[in-house]
Tab-separated table of C-alpha atoms in Angstrom:
chain	number	residue	atom	x	y	z
Z	1	MET	CA	-11.665	18.685	62.357
Z	2	THR	CA	-13.971	17.334	65.063
Z	3	GLY	CA	-16.302	15.452	62.744
Z	4	GLU	CA	-19.053	18.061	63.088
Z	5	THR	CA	-20.667	19.025	59.824
Z	6	ARG	CA	-20.332	22.739	59.172
Z	7	ARG	CA	-22.254	24.680	56.578
Z	8	PRO	CA	-20.148	26.212	53.800
Z	9	HIS	CA	-19.383	29.903	54.168
Z	10	THR	CA	-21.788	31.900	52.014
Z	11	GLY	CA	-20.586	35.475	52.535
Z	12	ARG	CA	-23.284	38.133	52.587
Z	13	ARG	CA	-25.736	36.145	50.484
Z	14	ARG	CA	-28.424	34.426	52.524
Z	15	ASN	CA	-28.136	30.667	52.581
Z	16	GLU	CA	-31.714	29.370	52.712
Z	17	ALA	CA	-30.810	26.287	54.760
Z	18	ALA	CA	-29.034	28.423	57.371
Z	19	ARG	CA	-31.878	30.963	57.378
Z	20	ARG	CA	-34.462	28.212	57.897
Z	21	ALA	CA	-32.394	26.636	60.691
Z	22	ILE	CA	-32.054	29.987	62.481
Z	23	LEU	CA	-35.778	30.764	62.281
Z	24	ASP	CA	-36.822	27.269	63.383
Z	25	VAL	CA	-34.360	27.223	66.276
Z	26	ALA	CA	-35.398	30.700	67.462
Z	27	VAL	CA	-39.036	29.634	67.743
Z	28	GLU	CA	-38.092	26.316	69.360
Z	29	LEU	CA	-35.868	27.945	71.979
Z	30	LEU	CA	-38.227	30.788	72.811
Z	31	GLY	CA	-41.203	28.473	72.997
Z	32	GLY	CA	-39.390	26.029	75.250
Z	33	THR	CA	-39.803	25.639	78.959
Z	34	GLY	CA	-36.133	25.772	79.935
Z	35	ASP	CA	-34.674	28.399	82.242
Z	36	THR	CA	-31.734	29.224	79.973
Z	37	PRO	CA	-32.106	32.720	78.535
Z	38	VAL	CA	-32.400	32.822	74.768
Z	39	THR	CA	-29.754	35.017	73.201
Z	40	ILE	CA	-28.223	35.453	69.779
Z	41	ASP	CA	-25.405	33.193	71.049
Z	42	THR	CA	-27.797	30.376	72.015
Z	43	ILE	CA	-29.709	30.693	68.730
Z	44	ALA	CA	-26.466	30.629	66.721
Z	45	ALA	CA	-25.118	27.618	68.604
Z	46	ALA	CA	-28.351	25.629	68.225
Z	47	ALA	CA	-28.629	26.522	64.516
Z	48	GLY	CA	-24.994	25.669	63.835
Z	49	VAL	CA	-24.060	29.124	62.542
Z	50	GLY	CA	-21.891	31.956	63.786
Z	51	LYS	CA	-23.625	34.809	65.567
Z	52	GLN	CA	-22.183	37.194	62.963
Z	53	THR	CA	-24.345	35.355	60.396
Z	54	ILE	CA	-27.454	36.231	62.383
Z	55	TYR	CA	-26.409	39.859	62.862
Z	56	ARG	CA	-25.639	40.132	59.159
Z	57	TRP	CA	-29.234	39.217	58.314
Z	58	TRP	CA	-31.204	40.541	61.312
Z	59	PRO	CA	-30.603	43.517	63.626
Z	60	SER	CA	-31.750	41.759	66.822
Z	61	LYS	CA	-33.081	38.589	68.430
Z	62	GLY	CA	-36.606	40.018	68.324
Z	63	ALA	CA	-36.342	40.620	64.583
Z	64	VAL	CA	-35.323	36.966	64.051
Z	65	LEU	CA	-38.261	35.698	66.049
Z	66	LEU	CA	-40.798	37.999	64.445
Z	67	GLU	CA	-39.786	36.930	60.960
Z	68	ALA	CA	-40.285	33.316	62.011
Z	69	VAL	CA	-43.693	34.050	63.554
Z	70	ALA	CA	-44.855	36.019	60.492
Z	71	GLU	CA	-43.896	33.193	58.146
Z	72	ARG	CA	-45.696	30.612	60.222
Z	73	ALA	CA	-48.841	32.711	60.579
Z	74	GLY	CA	-49.101	33.054	56.809
Z	75	ALA	CA	-48.647	29.322	56.313
Z	76	ASP	CA	-50.860	28.113	59.173
Z	77	ILE	CA	-53.895	30.374	58.721
Z	78	PRO	CA	-55.747	30.042	55.410
Z	79	VAL	CA	-58.047	32.832	54.268
Z	80	PRO	CA	-61.514	31.374	53.689
Z	81	ASP	CA	-63.898	32.653	51.015
Z	82	THR	CA	-67.139	30.719	51.491
Z	83	GLY	CA	-69.454	33.502	50.347
Z	84	SER	CA	-70.788	33.962	53.895
Z	85	LEU	CA	-69.367	36.464	56.381
Z	86	HIS	CA	-70.241	34.321	59.392
Z	87	ASP	CA	-68.699	31.191	57.902
Z	88	ASP	CA	-65.574	33.074	56.779
Z	89	LEU	CA	-65.137	34.699	60.186
Z	90	ARG	CA	-65.701	31.433	62.029
Z	91	ALA	CA	-63.187	29.536	59.865
Z	92	PHE	CA	-60.603	32.332	60.034
Z	93	LEU	CA	-60.918	32.859	63.791
Z	94	ARG	CA	-60.866	29.115	64.513
Z	95	ALA	CA	-57.658	28.706	62.469
Z	96	THR	CA	-56.099	31.813	64.049
Z	97	PHE	CA	-56.975	30.772	67.604
Z	98	ARG	CA	-55.821	27.188	66.945
Z	99	ALA	CA	-52.458	28.383	65.569
Z	100	ALA	CA	-51.925	30.955	68.329
Z	101	GLY	CA	-53.366	28.855	71.145
Z	102	HIS	CA	-50.694	26.153	71.378
Z	103	GLU	CA	-48.668	26.466	74.582
Z	104	ARG	CA	-45.403	26.924	72.684
Z	105	THR	CA	-46.905	29.563	70.361
Z	106	VAL	CA	-48.388	31.479	73.294
Z	107	SER	CA	-44.932	31.540	74.895
Z	108	VAL	CA	-43.335	32.752	71.650
Z	109	LEU	CA	-45.963	35.473	71.126
Z	110	ARG	CA	-45.637	36.709	74.721
Z	111	HIS	CA	-41.883	36.828	74.346
Z	112	THR	CA	-42.007	38.648	71.018
Z	113	MET	CA	-44.400	41.239	72.409
Z	114	ALA	CA	-42.043	41.786	75.354
Z	115	GLU	CA	-39.091	42.121	72.947
Z	116	ALA	CA	-41.077	44.663	70.920
Z	117	GLN	CA	-41.459	46.853	74.018
Z	118	ARG	CA	-37.678	47.142	74.540
Z	119	ASP	CA	-36.160	46.696	71.094
Z	120	PRO	CA	-36.977	49.248	68.355
Z	121	HIS	CA	-36.062	46.739	65.609
Z	122	ALA	CA	-38.402	44.152	67.094
Z	123	ARG	CA	-41.085	46.836	67.495
Z	124	GLU	CA	-40.864	47.631	63.792
Z	125	HIS	CA	-41.138	43.961	62.880
Z	126	MET	CA	-44.046	43.478	65.317
Z	127	ARG	CA	-45.922	46.393	63.749
Z	128	ALA	CA	-45.354	44.947	60.274
Z	129	PHE	CA	-46.468	41.491	61.440
Z	130	ILE	CA	-49.628	42.869	63.059
Z	131	ALA	CA	-50.367	45.084	60.047
Z	132	GLY	CA	-50.126	42.062	57.751
Z	133	ARG	CA	-52.511	39.986	59.868
Z	134	ARG	CA	-54.920	42.951	60.154
Z	135	GLU	CA	-54.889	43.391	56.385
Z	136	VAL	CA	-55.935	39.768	55.875
Z	137	LEU	CA	-58.924	40.067	58.228
Z	138	ARG	CA	-59.888	43.460	56.838
Z	139	GLY	CA	-59.881	41.962	53.323
Z	140	LEU	CA	-62.290	39.274	54.482
Z	141	LEU	CA	-64.606	41.976	55.889
Z	142	GLU	CA	-64.333	44.106	52.730
Z	143	ARG	CA	-65.427	41.144	50.593
Z	144	ALA	CA	-68.455	40.695	52.859
Z	145	ARG	CA	-69.241	44.425	52.626
Z	146	ASP	CA	-69.089	44.189	48.814
Z	147	ARG	CA	-71.612	41.316	48.999
Z	148	GLY	CA	-73.927	43.497	51.119
Z	149	GLU	CA	-73.429	41.563	54.377
Z	150	VAL	CA	-71.741	44.454	56.193
Z	151	SER	CA	-73.311	47.854	56.710
Z	152	PRO	CA	-71.432	50.555	54.748
Z	153	ALA	CA	-71.276	52.603	57.972
Z	154	THR	CA	-69.263	49.888	59.775
Z	155	ASP	CA	-65.800	50.876	60.988
Z	156	LEU	CA	-63.885	47.854	59.702
Z	157	ASP	CA	-60.721	48.768	61.604
Z	158	LEU	CA	-62.661	48.717	64.869
Z	159	VAL	CA	-64.024	45.249	64.030
Z	160	VAL	CA	-60.482	44.042	63.310
Z	161	ASP	CA	-59.321	45.568	66.619
Z	162	GLN	CA	-62.029	43.641	68.457
Z	163	ALA	CA	-61.061	40.325	66.890
Z	164	TYR	CA	-57.333	40.693	67.520
Z	165	GLY	CA	-57.923	42.475	70.816
Z	166	LEU	CA	-59.530	39.353	72.234
Z	167	LEU	CA	-56.721	37.193	70.871
Z	168	TRP	CA	-53.900	39.322	72.315
Z	169	TYR	CA	-55.714	39.887	75.610
Z	170	ARG	CA	-56.026	36.141	76.145
Z	171	ILE	CA	-52.416	35.556	75.094
Z	172	LEU	CA	-50.962	38.266	77.334
Z	173	ALA	CA	-53.293	37.994	80.338
Z	174	GLY	CA	-53.629	34.218	80.136
Z	175	HIS	CA	-57.015	34.268	81.849
Z	176	ALA	CA	-58.821	32.074	79.291
Z	177	PRO	CA	-57.887	29.801	76.394
Z	178	LEU	CA	-58.065	30.601	72.698
Z	179	SER	CA	-60.668	27.911	72.189
Z	180	GLU	CA	-62.844	26.964	69.251
Z	181	GLU	CA	-65.852	27.972	71.348
Z	182	ALA	CA	-64.401	31.449	71.870
Z	183	ALA	CA	-63.719	31.758	68.123
Z	184	ASP	CA	-67.296	30.730	67.314
Z	185	ALA	CA	-68.798	33.136	69.872
Z	186	LEU	CA	-66.643	35.991	68.560
Z	187	ALA	CA	-67.610	35.205	64.950
Z	188	ARG	CA	-71.322	35.295	65.881
Z	189	ALA	CA	-70.985	38.547	67.827
Z	190	LEU	CA	-69.017	40.322	65.103
Z	191	THR	CA	-71.382	39.118	62.371
Z	192	GLU	CA	-74.379	40.485	64.268
Z	193	GLN	CA	-72.585	43.750	65.016
Z	194	VAL	CA	-71.673	44.579	61.425
Z	195	ARG	CA	-75.064	43.901	59.907
Z	196	GLY	CA	-76.273	47.236	61.187
């Protein structure tokens, strides 16, 4: 025994401590600035688990990362319900841009999108992640429509595309920051657009 603390073997059942360590390490490694490529081996070593543990629970590196990103998005971005479309949009977009705009998060999101282009498992997880975030924003817009703030003729999916389109464009192209000012300007523009 080398003195290293090893987690007890848990068989096929997920050990929550090991799961949490794997997800946290995956985000940390992929968001880092080092030149070492991130692989299942590097994730397993940093998390203190065997790579077979990761493969038992996830089909690929991209799937690990996307689960971590989805969990954090749900925890970091509250869904406001102020009774005002503009205020809800502004609060939601500010929180979304703030969470996604950190340098490490931008790196993780770029990497996960790249993984989703080459790995079908990661692609599936990316679609589920995006669908979940879209559903949250669409729900906010539906509440506003029910209050009479959104024209019934408005294509809500197109509005959601515009909001997330700006976010992903800035993440992937890197030409401008995901700033509070950008969130506020987008909230104003979308509010005006949907009033009809």
